[in-house]
């Protein structure tokens, strides 16, 4: 991801445009600054999109990975404010040292080590 002024940033327009074209999501502009510029765009899952998600959960078992990842993120962020999450993000040297509009370096190796250590503490290591 790119480091933006207010946090990590990834342009979602291309990916979301496919879902919007298929009428699976709706996108609404919010927080107008001027008639030509908005502060953000909010995306909403429509009934057709929710039905398609449920269908894919039963027909494509490999996609269960996304549900699991969302659960991990929710657990990791539970009870934390936006400010606390931002401080956590800036605690990673790769993020803190990256100039704006530059790619943030990966932390996969370090995260895997932390996960393996946590699993070992719980007696769940392979």
PDB file of C-alpha atoms in Angstrom:
ATOM      1  CA  UNK A   1       0.000   0.000   0.000  1.00  0.00           C
ATOM      2  CA  UNK A   2       0.938   3.602  -0.377  1.00  0.00           C
ATOM      3  CA  UNK A   3       1.501   5.795   2.624  1.00  0.00           C
ATOM      4  CA  UNK A   4      -0.926   8.689   2.484  1.00  0.00           C
ATOM      5  CA  UNK A   5      -1.159  11.830   4.557  1.00  0.00           C
ATOM      6  CA  UNK A   6      -3.736  10.253   6.880  1.00  0.00           C
ATOM      7  CA  UNK A   7      -2.659   6.607   6.759  1.00  0.00           C
ATOM      8  CA  UNK A   8      -2.081   3.696   4.432  1.00  0.00           C
ATOM      9  CA  UNK A   9      -3.977   4.158   1.199  1.00  0.00           C
ATOM     10  CA  UNK A  10      -5.038   1.952  -1.655  1.00  0.00           C
ATOM     11  CA  UNK A  11      -7.066   3.157  -4.608  1.00  0.00           C
ATOM     12  CA  UNK A  12     -10.208   1.025  -4.614  1.00  0.00           C
ATOM     13  CA  UNK A  13     -12.060   2.531  -7.564  1.00  0.00           C
ATOM     14  CA  UNK A  14     -11.112  -0.178 -10.061  1.00  0.00           C
ATOM     15  CA  UNK A  15     -12.012  -3.107  -7.817  1.00  0.00           C
ATOM     16  CA  UNK A  16     -15.217  -1.516  -6.556  1.00  0.00           C
ATOM     17  CA  UNK A  17     -16.318  -0.467 -10.054  1.00  0.00           C
ATOM     18  CA  UNK A  18     -16.787  -4.131 -11.000  1.00  0.00           C
ATOM     19  CA  UNK A  19     -18.993  -4.746  -7.961  1.00  0.00           C
ATOM     20  CA  UNK A  20     -20.945  -1.564  -8.661  1.00  0.00           C
ATOM     21  CA  UNK A  21     -21.436  -2.507 -12.325  1.00  0.00           C
ATOM     22  CA  UNK A  22     -22.854  -5.875 -11.235  1.00  0.00           C
ATOM     23  CA  UNK A  23     -25.172  -3.997  -8.820  1.00  0.00           C
ATOM     24  CA  UNK A  24     -23.719  -5.794  -5.801  1.00  0.00           C
ATOM     25  CA  UNK A  25     -22.715  -2.586  -4.000  1.00  0.00           C
ATOM     26  CA  UNK A  26     -23.787   1.049  -3.943  1.00  0.00           C
ATOM     27  CA  UNK A  27     -21.355   3.938  -3.589  1.00  0.00           C
ATOM     28  CA  UNK A  28     -22.413   7.257  -2.067  1.00  0.00           C
ATOM     29  CA  UNK A  29     -20.415  10.444  -1.821  1.00  0.00           C
ATOM     30  CA  UNK A  30     -20.240  11.963   1.650  1.00  0.00           C
ATOM     31  CA  UNK A  31     -18.831  15.068   3.296  1.00  0.00           C
ATOM     32  CA  UNK A  32     -18.832  17.504   0.376  1.00  0.00           C
ATOM     33  CA  UNK A  33     -16.106  20.121   0.312  1.00  0.00           C
ATOM     34  CA  UNK A  34     -17.332  21.730  -2.919  1.00  0.00           C
ATOM     35  CA  UNK A  35     -19.721  20.670  -5.679  1.00  0.00           C
ATOM     36  CA  UNK A  36     -16.767  19.078  -7.491  1.00  0.00           C
ATOM     37  CA  UNK A  37     -14.990  17.463  -4.536  1.00  0.00           C
ATOM     38  CA  UNK A  38     -16.123  15.125  -1.755  1.00  0.00           C
ATOM     39  CA  UNK A  39     -14.286  14.037   1.400  1.00  0.00           C
ATOM     40  CA  UNK A  40     -15.029  10.346   0.991  1.00  0.00           C
ATOM     41  CA  UNK A  41     -17.083   7.727  -0.771  1.00  0.00           C
ATOM     42  CA  UNK A  42     -18.994   5.179   1.297  1.00  0.00           C
ATOM     43  CA  UNK A  43     -19.636   1.717  -0.130  1.00  0.00           C
ATOM     44  CA  UNK A  44     -22.677  -0.328   0.858  1.00  0.00           C
ATOM     45  CA  UNK A  45     -23.293  -4.014   0.238  1.00  0.00           C
ATOM     46  CA  UNK A  46     -26.684  -4.453  -1.429  1.00  0.00           C
ATOM     47  CA  UNK A  47     -29.053  -7.409  -0.940  1.00  0.00           C
ATOM     48  CA  UNK A  48     -27.893  -8.916  -4.243  1.00  0.00           C
ATOM     49  CA  UNK A  49     -24.302  -8.611  -3.053  1.00  0.00           C
ATOM     50  CA  UNK A  50     -25.056 -10.253   0.287  1.00  0.00           C
ATOM     51  CA  UNK A  51     -26.842 -13.113  -1.497  1.00  0.00           C
ATOM     52  CA  UNK A  52     -23.860 -13.580  -3.813  1.00  0.00           C
ATOM     53  CA  UNK A  53     -21.492 -13.642  -0.835  1.00  0.00           C
ATOM     54  CA  UNK A  54     -23.568 -16.370   0.828  1.00  0.00           C
ATOM     55  CA  UNK A  55     -23.631 -18.360  -2.408  1.00  0.00           C
ATOM     56  CA  UNK A  56     -19.849 -18.100  -2.782  1.00  0.00           C
ATOM     57  CA  UNK A  57     -19.355 -19.228   0.820  1.00  0.00           C
ATOM     58  CA  UNK A  58     -21.000 -22.543  -0.036  1.00  0.00           C
ATOM     59  CA  UNK A  59     -19.647 -23.041  -3.562  1.00  0.00           C
ATOM     60  CA  UNK A  60     -16.071 -21.798  -3.060  1.00  0.00           C
ATOM     61  CA  UNK A  61     -14.697 -23.090   0.272  1.00  0.00           C
ATOM     62  CA  UNK A  62     -11.284 -21.477  -0.331  1.00  0.00           C
ATOM     63  CA  UNK A  63     -12.939 -18.084   0.124  1.00  0.00           C
ATOM     64  CA  UNK A  64     -13.440 -18.867   3.838  1.00  0.00           C
ATOM     65  CA  UNK A  65      -9.957 -17.352   4.198  1.00  0.00           C
ATOM     66  CA  UNK A  66     -11.493 -13.863   3.840  1.00  0.00           C
ATOM     67  CA  UNK A  67     -13.986 -14.442   6.654  1.00  0.00           C
ATOM     68  CA  UNK A  68     -11.164 -15.681   8.885  1.00  0.00           C
ATOM     69  CA  UNK A  69      -8.969 -12.678   8.072  1.00  0.00           C
ATOM     70  CA  UNK A  70     -11.833 -10.283   8.833  1.00  0.00           C
ATOM     71  CA  UNK A  71     -12.337 -12.038  12.186  1.00  0.00           C
ATOM     72  CA  UNK A  72      -8.621 -11.669  12.976  1.00  0.00           C
ATOM     73  CA  UNK A  73      -8.701  -7.962  12.162  1.00  0.00           C
ATOM     74  CA  UNK A  74     -11.801  -7.468  14.327  1.00  0.00           C
ATOM     75  CA  UNK A  75     -10.138  -9.287  17.238  1.00  0.00           C
ATOM     76  CA  UNK A  76      -6.908  -7.320  16.888  1.00  0.00           C
ATOM     77  CA  UNK A  77      -8.701  -3.960  16.796  1.00  0.00           C
ATOM     78  CA  UNK A  78     -11.401  -4.708  19.379  1.00  0.00           C
ATOM     79  CA  UNK A  79     -11.829  -1.853  21.823  1.00  0.00           C
ATOM     80  CA  UNK A  80      -9.212   0.336  20.165  1.00  0.00           C
ATOM     81  CA  UNK A  81      -9.881   3.880  19.025  1.00  0.00           C
ATOM     82  CA  UNK A  82      -8.754   5.261  15.686  1.00  0.00           C
ATOM     83  CA  UNK A  83      -5.971   7.123  17.462  1.00  0.00           C
ATOM     84  CA  UNK A  84      -4.745   3.952  19.134  1.00  0.00           C
ATOM     85  CA  UNK A  85      -4.783   2.080  15.831  1.00  0.00           C
ATOM     86  CA  UNK A  86      -2.852   4.920  14.201  1.00  0.00           C
ATOM     87  CA  UNK A  87      -0.228   4.827  16.977  1.00  0.00           C
ATOM     88  CA  UNK A  88       0.086   1.066  16.491  1.00  0.00           C
ATOM     89  CA  UNK A  89       0.568   1.567  12.773  1.00  0.00           C
ATOM     90  CA  UNK A  90       3.270   4.208  13.321  1.00  0.00           C
ATOM     91  CA  UNK A  91       5.002   1.801  15.711  1.00  0.00           C
ATOM     92  CA  UNK A  92       6.188  -0.170  12.688  1.00  0.00           C
ATOM     93  CA  UNK A  93       9.442   1.266  11.356  1.00  0.00           C
ATOM     94  CA  UNK A  94       8.459   0.340   7.800  1.00  0.00           C
ATOM     95  CA  UNK A  95       5.434   2.612   8.062  1.00  0.00           C
ATOM     96  CA  UNK A  96       6.923   5.412  10.154  1.00  0.00           C
ATOM     97  CA  UNK A  97       9.975   5.778   7.884  1.00  0.00           C
ATOM     98  CA  UNK A  98       8.067   5.686   4.582  1.00  0.00           C
ATOM     99  CA  UNK A  99       7.587   9.105   2.960  1.00  0.00           C
ATOM    100  CA  UNK A 100       4.097  10.071   1.758  1.00  0.00           C
ATOM    101  CA  UNK A 101       3.077   8.667  -1.630  1.00  0.00           C
ATOM    102  CA  UNK A 102       5.644   5.838  -1.380  1.00  0.00           C
ATOM    103  CA  UNK A 103       5.047   2.104  -0.990  1.00  0.00           C
ATOM    104  CA  UNK A 104       5.152   0.851   2.597  1.00  0.00           C
ATOM    105  CA  UNK A 105       7.569  -2.057   3.067  1.00  0.00           C
ATOM    106  CA  UNK A 106       6.249  -5.480   4.036  1.00  0.00           C
ATOM    107  CA  UNK A 107       6.247  -6.875   7.566  1.00  0.00           C
ATOM    108  CA  UNK A 108       5.138 -10.425   6.744  1.00  0.00           C
ATOM    109  CA  UNK A 109       8.241 -12.135   8.124  1.00  0.00           C
ATOM    110  CA  UNK A 110       8.086 -10.326  11.454  1.00  0.00           C
ATOM    111  CA  UNK A 111       4.343 -10.933  11.796  1.00  0.00           C
ATOM    112  CA  UNK A 112       4.786 -14.650  11.106  1.00  0.00           C
ATOM    113  CA  UNK A 113       7.444 -14.844  13.832  1.00  0.00           C
ATOM    114  CA  UNK A 114       5.088 -13.144  16.299  1.00  0.00           C
ATOM    115  CA  UNK A 115       2.265 -15.501  15.324  1.00  0.00           C
ATOM    116  CA  UNK A 116       4.463 -18.583  15.737  1.00  0.00           C
ATOM    117  CA  UNK A 117       5.599 -17.366  19.163  1.00  0.00           C
ATOM    118  CA  UNK A 118       2.001 -16.687  20.243  1.00  0.00           C
ATOM    119  CA  UNK A 119       0.876 -20.114  19.036  1.00  0.00           C
ATOM    120  CA  UNK A 120       3.781 -21.749  20.879  1.00  0.00           C
ATOM    121  CA  UNK A 121       2.783 -19.945  24.113  1.00  0.00           C
ATOM    122  CA  UNK A 122      -0.735 -21.346  23.701  1.00  0.00           C
ATOM    123  CA  UNK A 123       0.571 -24.842  22.932  1.00  0.00           C
ATOM    124  CA  UNK A 124      -0.747 -24.648  19.380  1.00  0.00           C
ATOM    125  CA  UNK A 125       2.546 -24.570  17.465  1.00  0.00           C
ATOM    126  CA  UNK A 126       2.934 -27.082  14.675  1.00  0.00           C
TER     127      UNK A 126
END
